[in-house]
Short mmCIF file of C-alpha atoms in Angstrom, two decimals:
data_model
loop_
_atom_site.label_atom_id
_atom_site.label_comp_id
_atom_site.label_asym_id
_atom_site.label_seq_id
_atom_site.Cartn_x
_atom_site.Cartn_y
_atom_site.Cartn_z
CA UNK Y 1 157.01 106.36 107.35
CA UNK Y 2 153.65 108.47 106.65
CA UNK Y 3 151.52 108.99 109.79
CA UNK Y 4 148.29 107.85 109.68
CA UNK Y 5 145.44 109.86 109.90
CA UNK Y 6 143.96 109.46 113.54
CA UNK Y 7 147.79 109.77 114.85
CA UNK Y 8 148.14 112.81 113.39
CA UNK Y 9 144.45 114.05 114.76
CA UNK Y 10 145.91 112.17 118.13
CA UNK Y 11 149.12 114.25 118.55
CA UNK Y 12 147.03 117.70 117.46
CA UNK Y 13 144.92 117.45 120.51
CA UNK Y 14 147.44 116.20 122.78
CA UNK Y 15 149.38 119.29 121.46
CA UNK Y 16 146.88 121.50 122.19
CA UNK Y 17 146.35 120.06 125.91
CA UNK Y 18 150.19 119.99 126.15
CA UNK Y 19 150.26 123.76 125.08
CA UNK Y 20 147.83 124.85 128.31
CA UNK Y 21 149.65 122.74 130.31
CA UNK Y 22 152.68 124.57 129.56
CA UNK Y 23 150.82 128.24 129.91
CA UNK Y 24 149.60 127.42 133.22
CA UNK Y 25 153.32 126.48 134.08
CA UNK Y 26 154.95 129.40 133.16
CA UNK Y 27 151.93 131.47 134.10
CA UNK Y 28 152.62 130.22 137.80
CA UNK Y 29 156.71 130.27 137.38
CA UNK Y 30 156.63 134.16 135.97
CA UNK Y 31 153.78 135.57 137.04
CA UNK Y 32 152.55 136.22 133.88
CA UNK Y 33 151.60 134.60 130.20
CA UNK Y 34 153.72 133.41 128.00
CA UNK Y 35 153.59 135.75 124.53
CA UNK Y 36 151.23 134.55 121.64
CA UNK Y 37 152.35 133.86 118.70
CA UNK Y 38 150.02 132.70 116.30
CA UNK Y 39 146.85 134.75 117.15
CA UNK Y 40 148.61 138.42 117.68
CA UNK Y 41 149.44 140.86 115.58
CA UNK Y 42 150.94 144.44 116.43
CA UNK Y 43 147.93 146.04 118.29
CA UNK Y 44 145.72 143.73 117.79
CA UNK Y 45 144.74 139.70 118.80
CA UNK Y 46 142.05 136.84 117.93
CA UNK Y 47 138.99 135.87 120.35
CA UNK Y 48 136.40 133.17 120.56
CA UNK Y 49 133.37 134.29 119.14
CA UNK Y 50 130.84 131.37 119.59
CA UNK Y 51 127.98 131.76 116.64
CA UNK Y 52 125.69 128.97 117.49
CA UNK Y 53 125.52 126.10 120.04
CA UNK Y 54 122.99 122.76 119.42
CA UNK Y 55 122.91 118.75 120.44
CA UNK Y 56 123.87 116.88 117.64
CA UNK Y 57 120.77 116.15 115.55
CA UNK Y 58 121.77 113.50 112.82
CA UNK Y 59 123.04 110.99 115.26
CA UNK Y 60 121.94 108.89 117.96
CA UNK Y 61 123.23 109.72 121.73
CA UNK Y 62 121.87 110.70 125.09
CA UNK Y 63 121.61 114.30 125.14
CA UNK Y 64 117.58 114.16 124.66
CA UNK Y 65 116.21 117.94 124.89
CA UNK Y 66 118.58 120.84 124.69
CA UNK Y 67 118.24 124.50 124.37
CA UNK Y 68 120.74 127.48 124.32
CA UNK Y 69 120.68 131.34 124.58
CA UNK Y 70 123.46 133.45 123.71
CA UNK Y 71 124.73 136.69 125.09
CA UNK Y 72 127.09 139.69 123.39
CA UNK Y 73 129.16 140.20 126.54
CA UNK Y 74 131.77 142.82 124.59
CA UNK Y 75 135.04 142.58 122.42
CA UNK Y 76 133.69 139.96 120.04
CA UNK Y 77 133.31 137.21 123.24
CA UNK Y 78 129.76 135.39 124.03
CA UNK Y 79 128.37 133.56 126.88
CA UNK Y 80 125.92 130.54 126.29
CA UNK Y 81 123.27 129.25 129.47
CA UNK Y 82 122.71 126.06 128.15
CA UNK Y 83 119.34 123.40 129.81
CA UNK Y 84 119.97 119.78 128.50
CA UNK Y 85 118.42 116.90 129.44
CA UNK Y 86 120.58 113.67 129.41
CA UNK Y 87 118.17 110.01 129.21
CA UNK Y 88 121.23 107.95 129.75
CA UNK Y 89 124.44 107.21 132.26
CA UNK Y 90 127.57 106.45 131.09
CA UNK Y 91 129.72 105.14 133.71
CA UNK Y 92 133.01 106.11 131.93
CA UNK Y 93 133.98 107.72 128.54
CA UNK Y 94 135.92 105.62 126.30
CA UNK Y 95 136.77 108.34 123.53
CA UNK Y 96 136.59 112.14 123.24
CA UNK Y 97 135.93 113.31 119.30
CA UNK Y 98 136.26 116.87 117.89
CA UNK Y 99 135.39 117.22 114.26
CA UNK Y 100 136.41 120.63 112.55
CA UNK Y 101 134.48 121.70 109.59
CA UNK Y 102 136.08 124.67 107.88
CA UNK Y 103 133.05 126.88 106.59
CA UNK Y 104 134.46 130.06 103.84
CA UNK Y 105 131.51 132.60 105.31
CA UNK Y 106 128.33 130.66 106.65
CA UNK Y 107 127.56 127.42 107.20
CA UNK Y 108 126.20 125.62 104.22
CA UNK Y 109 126.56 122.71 102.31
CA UNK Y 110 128.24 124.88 99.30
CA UNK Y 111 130.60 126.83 101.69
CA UNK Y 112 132.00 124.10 103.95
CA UNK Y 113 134.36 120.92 103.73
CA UNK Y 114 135.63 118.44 106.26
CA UNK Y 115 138.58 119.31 107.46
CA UNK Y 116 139.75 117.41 110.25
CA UNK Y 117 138.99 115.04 112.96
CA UNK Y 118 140.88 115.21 116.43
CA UNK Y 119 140.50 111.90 118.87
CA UNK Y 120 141.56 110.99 122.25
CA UNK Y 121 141.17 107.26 123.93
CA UNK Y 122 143.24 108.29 127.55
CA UNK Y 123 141.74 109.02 130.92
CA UNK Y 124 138.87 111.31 128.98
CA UNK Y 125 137.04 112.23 132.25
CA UNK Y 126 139.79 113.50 134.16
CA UNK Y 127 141.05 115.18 131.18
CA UNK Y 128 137.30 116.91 130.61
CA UNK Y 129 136.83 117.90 133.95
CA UNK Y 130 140.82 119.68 134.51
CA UNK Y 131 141.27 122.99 134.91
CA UNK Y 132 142.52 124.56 132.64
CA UNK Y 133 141.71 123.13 129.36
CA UNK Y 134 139.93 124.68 126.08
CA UNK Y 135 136.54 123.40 127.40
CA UNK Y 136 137.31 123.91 131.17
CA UNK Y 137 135.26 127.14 131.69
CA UNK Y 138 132.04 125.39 130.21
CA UNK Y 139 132.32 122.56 132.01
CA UNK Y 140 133.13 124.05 135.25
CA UNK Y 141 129.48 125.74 134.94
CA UNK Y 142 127.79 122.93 134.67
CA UNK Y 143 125.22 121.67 137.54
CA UNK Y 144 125.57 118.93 138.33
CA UNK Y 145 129.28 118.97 137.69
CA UNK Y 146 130.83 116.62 135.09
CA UNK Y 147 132.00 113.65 136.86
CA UNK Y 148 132.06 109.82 135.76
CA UNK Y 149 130.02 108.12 136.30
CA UNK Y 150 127.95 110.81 134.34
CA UNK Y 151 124.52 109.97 135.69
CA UNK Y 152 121.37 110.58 133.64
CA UNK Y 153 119.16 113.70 134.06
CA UNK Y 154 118.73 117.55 133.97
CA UNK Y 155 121.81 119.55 133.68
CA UNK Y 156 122.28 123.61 133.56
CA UNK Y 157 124.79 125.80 132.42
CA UNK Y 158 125.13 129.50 132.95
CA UNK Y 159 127.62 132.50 131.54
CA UNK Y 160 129.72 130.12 129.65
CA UNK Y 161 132.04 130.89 127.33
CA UNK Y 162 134.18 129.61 124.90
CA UNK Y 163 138.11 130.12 125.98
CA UNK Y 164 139.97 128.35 123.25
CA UNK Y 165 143.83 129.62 122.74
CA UNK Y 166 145.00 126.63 123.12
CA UNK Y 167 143.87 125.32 120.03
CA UNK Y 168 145.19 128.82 118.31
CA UNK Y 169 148.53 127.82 118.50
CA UNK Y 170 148.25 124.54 116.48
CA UNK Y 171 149.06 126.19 112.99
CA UNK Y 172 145.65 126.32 111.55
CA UNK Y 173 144.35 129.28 109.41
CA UNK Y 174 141.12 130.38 112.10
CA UNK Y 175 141.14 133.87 111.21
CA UNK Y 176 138.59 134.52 108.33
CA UNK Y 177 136.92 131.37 108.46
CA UNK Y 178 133.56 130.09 110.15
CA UNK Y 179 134.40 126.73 111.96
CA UNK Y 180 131.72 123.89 112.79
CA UNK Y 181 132.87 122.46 115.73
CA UNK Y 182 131.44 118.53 116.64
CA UNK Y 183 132.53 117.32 119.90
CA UNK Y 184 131.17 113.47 120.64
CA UNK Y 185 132.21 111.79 123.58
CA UNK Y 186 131.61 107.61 123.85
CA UNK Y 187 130.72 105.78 126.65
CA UNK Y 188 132.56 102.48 128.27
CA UNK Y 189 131.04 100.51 125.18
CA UNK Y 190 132.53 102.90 122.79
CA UNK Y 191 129.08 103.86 121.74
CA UNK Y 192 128.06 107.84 121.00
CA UNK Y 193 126.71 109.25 124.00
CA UNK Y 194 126.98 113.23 124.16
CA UNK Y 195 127.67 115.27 120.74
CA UNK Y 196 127.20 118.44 120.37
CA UNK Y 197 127.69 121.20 117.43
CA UNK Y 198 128.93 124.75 117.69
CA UNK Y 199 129.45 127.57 115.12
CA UNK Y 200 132.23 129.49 116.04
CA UNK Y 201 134.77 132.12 114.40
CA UNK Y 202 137.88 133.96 115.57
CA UNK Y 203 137.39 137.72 114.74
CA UNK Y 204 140.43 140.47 115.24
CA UNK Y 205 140.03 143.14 117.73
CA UNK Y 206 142.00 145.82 118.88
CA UNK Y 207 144.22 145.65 121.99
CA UNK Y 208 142.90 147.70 124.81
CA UNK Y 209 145.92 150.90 125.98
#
């Protein structure tokens, strides 16, 4: 039997939780990282370069002004500070949403396509606010922290950056693509609260001796 579409997009982001889950067990078993497979080549390895980060602005949600300034901090990698104001609680999240949009060299309508659509319905605020996870270092820089209930109001975010090997390992061509990133999470009435859009790509660089 064929799997549908959003159990397919289900089991790729529990995957890709599943595979940091198992790196930060072996990491604390051994002592040190398990080897990388998809992302390294002989001398050589993939990082998270993040392009361009924005509140959703075609849809309707809570995340009322936002702005965002981006630092080269070397070997391809970017932090973000990020000042958003949020005009709505949400007591719980219902459903986390990340939307990939595959983009051949910049983001336009004649470059990119849809590509895929990841979803998760279980516990989504304890699994945003773990260690550990693709989005962990962001969140853990926000003030206030992200909790539930996620109260209305001014948050800040400073030197964060985008830490995403998880995801590398789901067998996805990232190299030599430009990838618009949506991530929407939905409150306790399953209606869009916080979405945001990021440009990102996943340039080579050279091991360091």
């Amino acid at each position: 039997m064929a799997c549908s579409g959003s159990r397919v997009s289900r089991v790729l982001l529990v995957v890709a939780i599943a595979v940091v889950l198992l790196r930060r067990t072996t990491l604390g078993k051994t002592g040190r990282a398990p080897a990388k497979k998809q992302q390294s080549k002989a001398g050589s390895h993939l990082v998270t370069r993040l392009l361009s980060l924005d509140k959703c602005r075609d849809r309707a949600h809570a995340v009322g002004n936002m702005t965002s300034v981006l630092r080269q901090i070397g070997e391809g990698m970017v932090s973000v500070d990020v000042d958003m104001t949020v005009t709505k609680t949400a007591q719980t999240f219902s459903k986390f949403d990340m939307t990939l949009i595959k983009c051949r060299d910049a983001v336009s309508s004649n470059s990119c396509e849809y590509y895929q659509t990841w979803s998760y319905d279980l516990g989504v605020c304890a699994v945003m606010a773990a260690k550990g996870m693709p989005w962990s270092h962001s969140m853990s820089k926000m003030q206030p922290p992200f909790k539930c209930p996620f109260l209305k109001g001014d948050y800040h975010t400073r030197n964060a950056t985008a830490e995403l090997d998880a995801l590398m390992h789901i067998p996805i061509q990232w190299e030599g693509n430009i990838w618009r990133t949506k991530v929407a999470l939905f409150n306790e009435n399953k209606a869009l609260h916080l979405c945001w859009v990021a440009d990102l790509e996943f340039p080579r660089v050279k091991n360091h001796d």
